[in-house]
Amino acid sequence: MSTPVRASEQDLRALAAIVSQDRPDLPDEEGLLPPSLLVDLMGQIRCDGISLERYDTGRQVHHWLQGIDADDDPGTPEDWAQVFWTHYWDCLICSHPVRAGDLRGVVKTSDFYSARQWHSTGMYTDCIRPQGVEHHLMLALPGQPEAAAGPGRYVRLVFHRGPGPGFAERDRALLVLLRPHLYQACLDAERRRHPVPRLTPRQNDLLRLLAAGHTNAQIARRLGLSEGTIRKHLENIYTRLGVSSRTAAVTRAFLDRVA
């Protein structure tokens, strides 16, 4: 039975500030979260670094998106990446999202290993220890829907800590509470960086029916139009939104609905 985690009044005030703050800054081209938000997170969860990373296990790609690190070196050398993927599937915490299908949980290194077990793994010996990292706290985020979706593909927000005490249950609890806001922050940044072009009322009506799973024939009957007209409307919508499929059009137009 786990011990209940109690949030202090100071914790609650800090969380409220993080959630309610209107952030004027945007992440760079590949980033997903405003840099000021990462700074605030590091202020609430003590760590030596924080990074947002994209994983594609099928292509064996581990891509650093953005973050703040003590050594100010976000790069991942090619030889390091090769060694990382050699150990990936044997590393319980690294491969957990794919093995368990868990893209929502907040996990710590200590959930999977004792200190002795962790130090005996190839991942720690060859990849983690040379970076001066001892502990991890990880949270999955949806990221950019089309870039992050798909089997074996996900985005992780990772807190790093060197030798010493590991992350506490209080740290995990704060991230669980913040997760919906972090997701919303990704969507807000994406909308501001790539505003959705304005559609006509008719195009919006068509997209809502499309999102509900209706076929072209069903949409034509509902709107009193021919199937040819519906296809033409869809072509115009695709062009305006800069997409090439029904799914992409719905995702682009109704970004808030992407889970």
GROMACS .gro file of C-alpha atoms in nm:
model
  259
    1MET     CA    1   0.000   0.000   0.000
    2SER     CA    2   0.150   0.332  -0.106
    3THR     CA    3   0.180   0.625   0.130
    4PRO     CA    4  -0.057   0.914   0.043
    5VAL     CA    5   0.121   1.217  -0.100
    6ARG     CA    6   0.017   1.551   0.045
    7ALA     CA    7   0.066   1.872  -0.149
    8SER     CA    8   0.167   2.173   0.056
    9GLU     CA    9   0.000   2.510   0.018
   10GLN     CA   10   0.322   2.631  -0.144
   11ASP     CA   11   0.307   2.345  -0.396
   12LEU     CA   12  -0.054   2.429  -0.483
   13ARG     CA   13   0.023   2.797  -0.531
   14ALA     CA   14   0.316   2.710  -0.757
   15LEU     CA   15   0.103   2.469  -0.962
   16ALA     CA   16  -0.170   2.729  -0.998
   17ALA     CA   17   0.087   2.980  -1.125
   18ILE     CA   18   0.223   2.734  -1.381
   19VAL     CA   19  -0.124   2.644  -1.508
   20SER     CA   20  -0.265   2.997  -1.521
   21GLN     CA   21   0.034   3.190  -1.652
   22ASP     CA   22  -0.006   3.340  -1.998
   23ARG     CA   23   0.323   3.259  -2.172
   24PRO     CA   24   0.431   3.485  -2.458
   25ASP     CA   25   0.725   3.266  -2.562
   26LEU     CA   26   0.713   2.988  -2.819
   27PRO     CA   27   0.938   2.683  -2.854
   28ASP     CA   28   1.175   2.676  -3.148
   29GLU     CA   29   1.092   2.491  -3.468
   30GLU     CA   30   1.126   2.141  -3.323
   31GLY     CA   31   1.023   2.213  -2.964
   32LEU     CA   32   0.680   2.149  -2.816
   33LEU     CA   33   0.673   2.347  -2.489
   34PRO     CA   34   0.742   2.716  -2.413
   35PRO     CA   35   1.094   2.751  -2.267
   36SER     CA   36   0.957   2.947  -1.971
   37LEU     CA   37   0.741   2.647  -1.883
   38LEU     CA   38   1.047   2.419  -1.873
   39VAL     CA   39   1.218   2.667  -1.641
   40ASP     CA   40   0.915   2.671  -1.409
   41LEU     CA   41   0.903   2.291  -1.406
   42MET     CA   42   1.268   2.274  -1.301
   43GLY     CA   43   1.183   2.519  -1.023
   44GLN     CA   44   0.921   2.281  -0.885
   45ILE     CA   45   1.092   1.946  -0.944
   46ARG     CA   46   1.457   1.965  -0.847
   47CYS     CA   47   1.674   1.822  -1.121
   48ASP     CA   48   2.000   1.879  -1.306
   49GLY     CA   49   1.836   1.883  -1.647
   50ILE     CA   50   1.509   1.843  -1.833
   51SER     CA   51   1.464   1.732  -2.192
   52LEU     CA   52   1.189   1.661  -2.440
   53GLU     CA   53   1.278   1.365  -2.662
   54ARG     CA   54   1.110   1.188  -2.953
   55TYR     CA   55   1.144   0.812  -2.992
   56ASP     CA   56   1.079   0.603  -3.301
   57THR     CA   57   1.155   0.244  -3.208
   58GLY     CA   58   1.084   0.112  -3.558
   59ARG     CA   59   1.348   0.333  -3.719
   60GLN     CA   60   1.563   0.335  -3.404
   61VAL     CA   61   1.562   0.714  -3.380
   62HIS     CA   62   1.602   0.899  -3.050
   63HIS     CA   63   1.577   1.270  -3.123
   64TRP     CA   64   1.638   1.552  -2.872
   65LEU     CA   65   1.373   1.822  -2.925
   66GLN     CA   66   1.440   2.079  -2.655
   67GLY     CA   67   1.540   2.113  -2.291
   68ILE     CA   68   1.769   2.259  -2.029
   69ASP     CA   69   2.081   2.069  -1.924
   70ALA     CA   70   2.351   2.149  -1.673
   71ASP     CA   71   2.626   2.084  -1.929
   72ASP     CA   72   2.432   2.282  -2.193
   73ASP     CA   73   2.501   2.008  -2.449
   74PRO     CA   74   2.174   1.878  -2.599
   75GLY     CA   75   2.347   1.688  -2.876
   76THR     CA   76   2.344   1.311  -2.907
   77PRO     CA   77   2.656   1.182  -3.089
   78GLU     CA   78   2.591   0.924  -3.355
   79ASP     CA   79   2.798   0.657  -3.178
   80TRP     CA   80   2.609   0.723  -2.854
   81ALA     CA   81   2.278   0.671  -3.034
   82GLN     CA   82   2.398   0.339  -3.176
   83VAL     CA   83   2.493   0.215  -2.830
   84PHE     CA   84   2.165   0.345  -2.687
   85TRP     CA   85   1.958   0.139  -2.928
   86THR     CA   86   2.173  -0.166  -2.860
   87HIS     CA   87   2.050  -0.154  -2.499
   88TYR     CA   88   1.704  -0.001  -2.547
   89TRP     CA   89   1.486  -0.312  -2.532
   90ASP     CA   90   1.677  -0.454  -2.236
   91CYS     CA   91   1.632  -0.130  -2.041
   92LEU     CA   92   1.304  -0.159  -1.853
   93ILE     CA   93   1.246   0.212  -1.797
   94CYS     CA   94   1.345   0.318  -2.150
   95SER     CA   95   1.129   0.062  -2.330
   96HIS     CA   96   0.840   0.075  -2.082
   97PRO     CA   97   0.608   0.298  -2.296
   98VAL     CA   98   0.621   0.052  -2.588
   99ARG     CA   99   0.639  -0.273  -2.392
  100ALA     CA  100   0.349  -0.178  -2.162
  101GLY     CA  101   0.163   0.048  -2.405
  102ASP     CA  102   0.178   0.314  -2.133
  103LEU     CA  103   0.184   0.662  -2.286
  104ARG     CA  104   0.027   0.834  -1.985
  105GLY     CA  105   0.209   0.713  -1.677
  106VAL     CA  106   0.481   0.896  -1.485
  107VAL     CA  107   0.768   0.657  -1.407
  108LYS     CA  108   1.096   0.670  -1.215
  109THR     CA  109   1.415   0.467  -1.248
  110SER     CA  110   1.348   0.320  -0.904
  111ASP     CA  111   1.014   0.178  -1.025
  112PHE     CA  112   1.214  -0.078  -1.223
  113TYR     CA  113   1.555  -0.116  -1.057
  114SER     CA  114   1.734  -0.104  -0.727
  115ALA     CA  115   2.052   0.104  -0.739
  116ARG     CA  116   2.264  -0.212  -0.773
  117GLN     CA  117   2.048  -0.351  -1.053
  118TRP     CA  118   2.051  -0.020  -1.240
  119HIS     CA  119   2.429   0.007  -1.218
  120SER     CA  120   2.468  -0.341  -1.366
  121THR     CA  121   2.270  -0.265  -1.682
  122GLY     CA  122   2.438  -0.198  -2.014
  123MET     CA  123   2.228   0.115  -2.061
  124TYR     CA  124   2.360   0.269  -1.739
  125THR     CA  125   2.722   0.161  -1.792
  126ASP     CA  126   2.753   0.263  -2.156
  127CYS     CA  127   2.507   0.554  -2.196
  128ILE     CA  128   2.385   0.701  -1.868
  129ARG     CA  129   2.685   0.701  -1.634
  130PRO     CA  130   2.914   0.884  -1.883
  131GLN     CA  131   2.659   1.169  -1.881
  132GLY     CA  132   2.672   1.197  -1.503
  133VAL     CA  133   2.305   1.098  -1.469
  134GLU     CA  134   2.178   0.864  -1.199
  135HIS     CA  135   1.800   0.912  -1.176
  136HIS     CA  136   1.517   0.973  -1.425
  137LEU     CA  137   1.157   1.086  -1.396
  138MET     CA  138   0.965   1.044  -1.721
  139LEU     CA  139   0.627   1.153  -1.854
  140ALA     CA  140   0.483   1.076  -2.197
  141LEU     CA  141   0.335   1.365  -2.395
  142PRO     CA  142   0.134   1.355  -2.717
  143GLY     CA  143   0.359   1.600  -2.900
  144GLN     CA  144   0.276   1.703  -3.254
  145PRO     CA  145  -0.005   1.459  -3.343
  146GLU     CA  146   0.116   1.341  -3.684
  147ALA     CA  147   0.483   1.334  -3.581
  148ALA     CA  148   0.430   1.151  -3.254
  149ALA     CA  149   0.156   0.906  -3.348
  150GLY     CA  150   0.209   0.551  -3.464
  151PRO     CA  151   0.331   0.216  -3.330
  152GLY     CA  152   0.650   0.254  -3.129
  153ARG     CA  153   0.656   0.632  -3.165
  154TYR     CA  154   0.619   0.867  -2.870
  155VAL     CA  155   0.750   1.180  -2.702
  156ARG     CA  156   0.886   1.182  -2.346
  157LEU     CA  157   0.950   1.465  -2.103
  158VAL     CA  158   1.250   1.349  -1.899
  159PHE     CA  159   1.385   1.495  -1.575
  160HIS     CA  160   1.750   1.405  -1.505
  161ARG     CA  161   1.926   1.399  -1.168
  162GLY     CA  162   2.284   1.307  -1.080
  163PRO     CA  163   2.416   1.107  -0.782
  164GLY     CA  164   2.226   1.150  -0.458
  165PRO     CA  165   1.859   1.112  -0.361
  166GLY     CA  166   1.624   1.000  -0.635
  167PHE     CA  167   1.295   1.159  -0.732
  168ALA     CA  168   1.026   1.152  -0.464
  169GLU     CA  169   0.660   1.054  -0.488
  170ARG     CA  170   0.582   1.424  -0.443
  171ASP     CA  171   0.762   1.488  -0.775
  172ARG     CA  172   0.559   1.218  -0.948
  173ALA     CA  173   0.235   1.356  -0.802
  174LEU     CA  174   0.310   1.707  -0.930
  175LEU     CA  175   0.366   1.575  -1.283
  176VAL     CA  176   0.045   1.371  -1.272
  177LEU     CA  177  -0.145   1.688  -1.180
  178LEU     CA  178   0.033   1.894  -1.445
  179ARG     CA  179   0.001   1.646  -1.730
  180PRO     CA  180  -0.329   1.785  -1.872
  181HIS     CA  181  -0.182   2.136  -1.866
  182LEU     CA  182   0.140   2.024  -2.036
  183TYR     CA  183  -0.066   1.860  -2.307
  184GLN     CA  184  -0.267   2.180  -2.352
  185ALA     CA  185   0.054   2.383  -2.363
  186CYS     CA  186   0.173   2.167  -2.655
  187LEU     CA  187  -0.151   2.233  -2.840
  188ASP     CA  188  -0.143   2.606  -2.766
  189ALA     CA  189   0.213   2.637  -2.893
  190GLU     CA  190   0.127   2.439  -3.206
  191ARG     CA  191  -0.176   2.661  -3.277
  192ARG     CA  192   0.023   2.980  -3.232
  193ARG     CA  193   0.310   2.856  -3.444
  194HIS     CA  194   0.086   2.716  -3.719
  195PRO     CA  195  -0.253   2.892  -3.703
  196VAL     CA  196  -0.534   2.692  -3.861
  197PRO     CA  197  -0.655   2.869  -4.178
  198ARG     CA  198  -1.011   2.998  -4.162
  199LEU     CA  199  -1.267   2.770  -4.322
  200THR     CA  200  -1.613   2.856  -4.453
  201PRO     CA  201  -1.920   2.755  -4.245
  202ARG     CA  202  -1.999   2.486  -4.505
  203GLN     CA  203  -1.644   2.347  -4.483
  204ASN     CA  204  -1.665   2.339  -4.103
  205ASP     CA  205  -1.998   2.155  -4.120
  206LEU     CA  206  -1.846   1.901  -4.358
  207LEU     CA  207  -1.542   1.849  -4.134
  208ARG     CA  208  -1.758   1.793  -3.825
  209LEU     CA  209  -1.944   1.517  -4.009
  210LEU     CA  210  -1.611   1.380  -4.129
  211ALA     CA  211  -1.483   1.377  -3.770
  212ALA     CA  212  -1.796   1.186  -3.665
  213GLY     CA  213  -1.703   0.908  -3.907
  214HIS     CA  214  -1.954   0.971  -4.187
  215THR     CA  215  -1.879   0.861  -4.543
  216ASN     CA  216  -1.893   1.096  -4.842
  217ALA     CA  217  -2.233   0.953  -4.936
  218GLN     CA  218  -2.371   1.006  -4.585
  219ILE     CA  219  -2.233   1.361  -4.573
  220ALA     CA  220  -2.386   1.436  -4.913
  221ARG     CA  221  -2.729   1.325  -4.790
  222ARG     CA  222  -2.697   1.520  -4.465
  223LEU     CA  223  -2.597   1.841  -4.644
  224GLY     CA  224  -2.824   1.795  -4.947
  225LEU     CA  225  -2.533   1.792  -5.191
  226SER     CA  226  -2.396   1.553  -5.448
  227GLU     CA  227  -2.102   1.326  -5.372
  228GLY     CA  228  -1.904   1.506  -5.643
  229THR     CA  229  -1.960   1.837  -5.463
  230ILE     CA  230  -1.846   1.680  -5.137
  231ARG     CA  231  -1.529   1.554  -5.303
  232LYS     CA  232  -1.463   1.902  -5.441
  233HIS     CA  233  -1.518   2.057  -5.098
  234LEU     CA  234  -1.271   1.807  -4.952
  235GLU     CA  235  -1.010   1.893  -5.215
  236ASN     CA  236  -1.047   2.262  -5.128
  237ILE     CA  237  -1.024   2.186  -4.755
  238TYR     CA  238  -0.708   1.978  -4.804
  239THR     CA  239  -0.548   2.260  -5.004
  240ARG     CA  240  -0.642   2.525  -4.747
  241LEU     CA  241  -0.519   2.318  -4.452
  242GLY     CA  242  -0.208   2.192  -4.629
  243VAL     CA  243  -0.292   1.823  -4.578
  244SER     CA  244  -0.363   1.524  -4.803
  245SER     CA  245  -0.601   1.298  -4.610
  246ARG     CA  246  -0.930   1.298  -4.419
  247THR     CA  247  -0.762   1.210  -4.090
  248ALA     CA  248  -0.502   1.484  -4.128
  249ALA     CA  249  -0.771   1.740  -4.212
  250VAL     CA  250  -0.971   1.658  -3.898
  251THR     CA  251  -0.656   1.661  -3.685
  252ARG     CA  252  -0.549   1.997  -3.826
  253ALA     CA  253  -0.890   2.161  -3.796
  254PHE     CA  254  -0.981   2.023  -3.454
  255LEU     CA  255  -0.642   2.006  -3.281
  256ASP     CA  256  -0.801   2.027  -2.934
  257ARG     CA  257  -0.970   1.691  -2.989
  258VAL     CA  258  -0.646   1.500  -3.043
  259ALA     CA  259  -0.594   1.278  -2.738
   0.00000   0.00000   0.00000
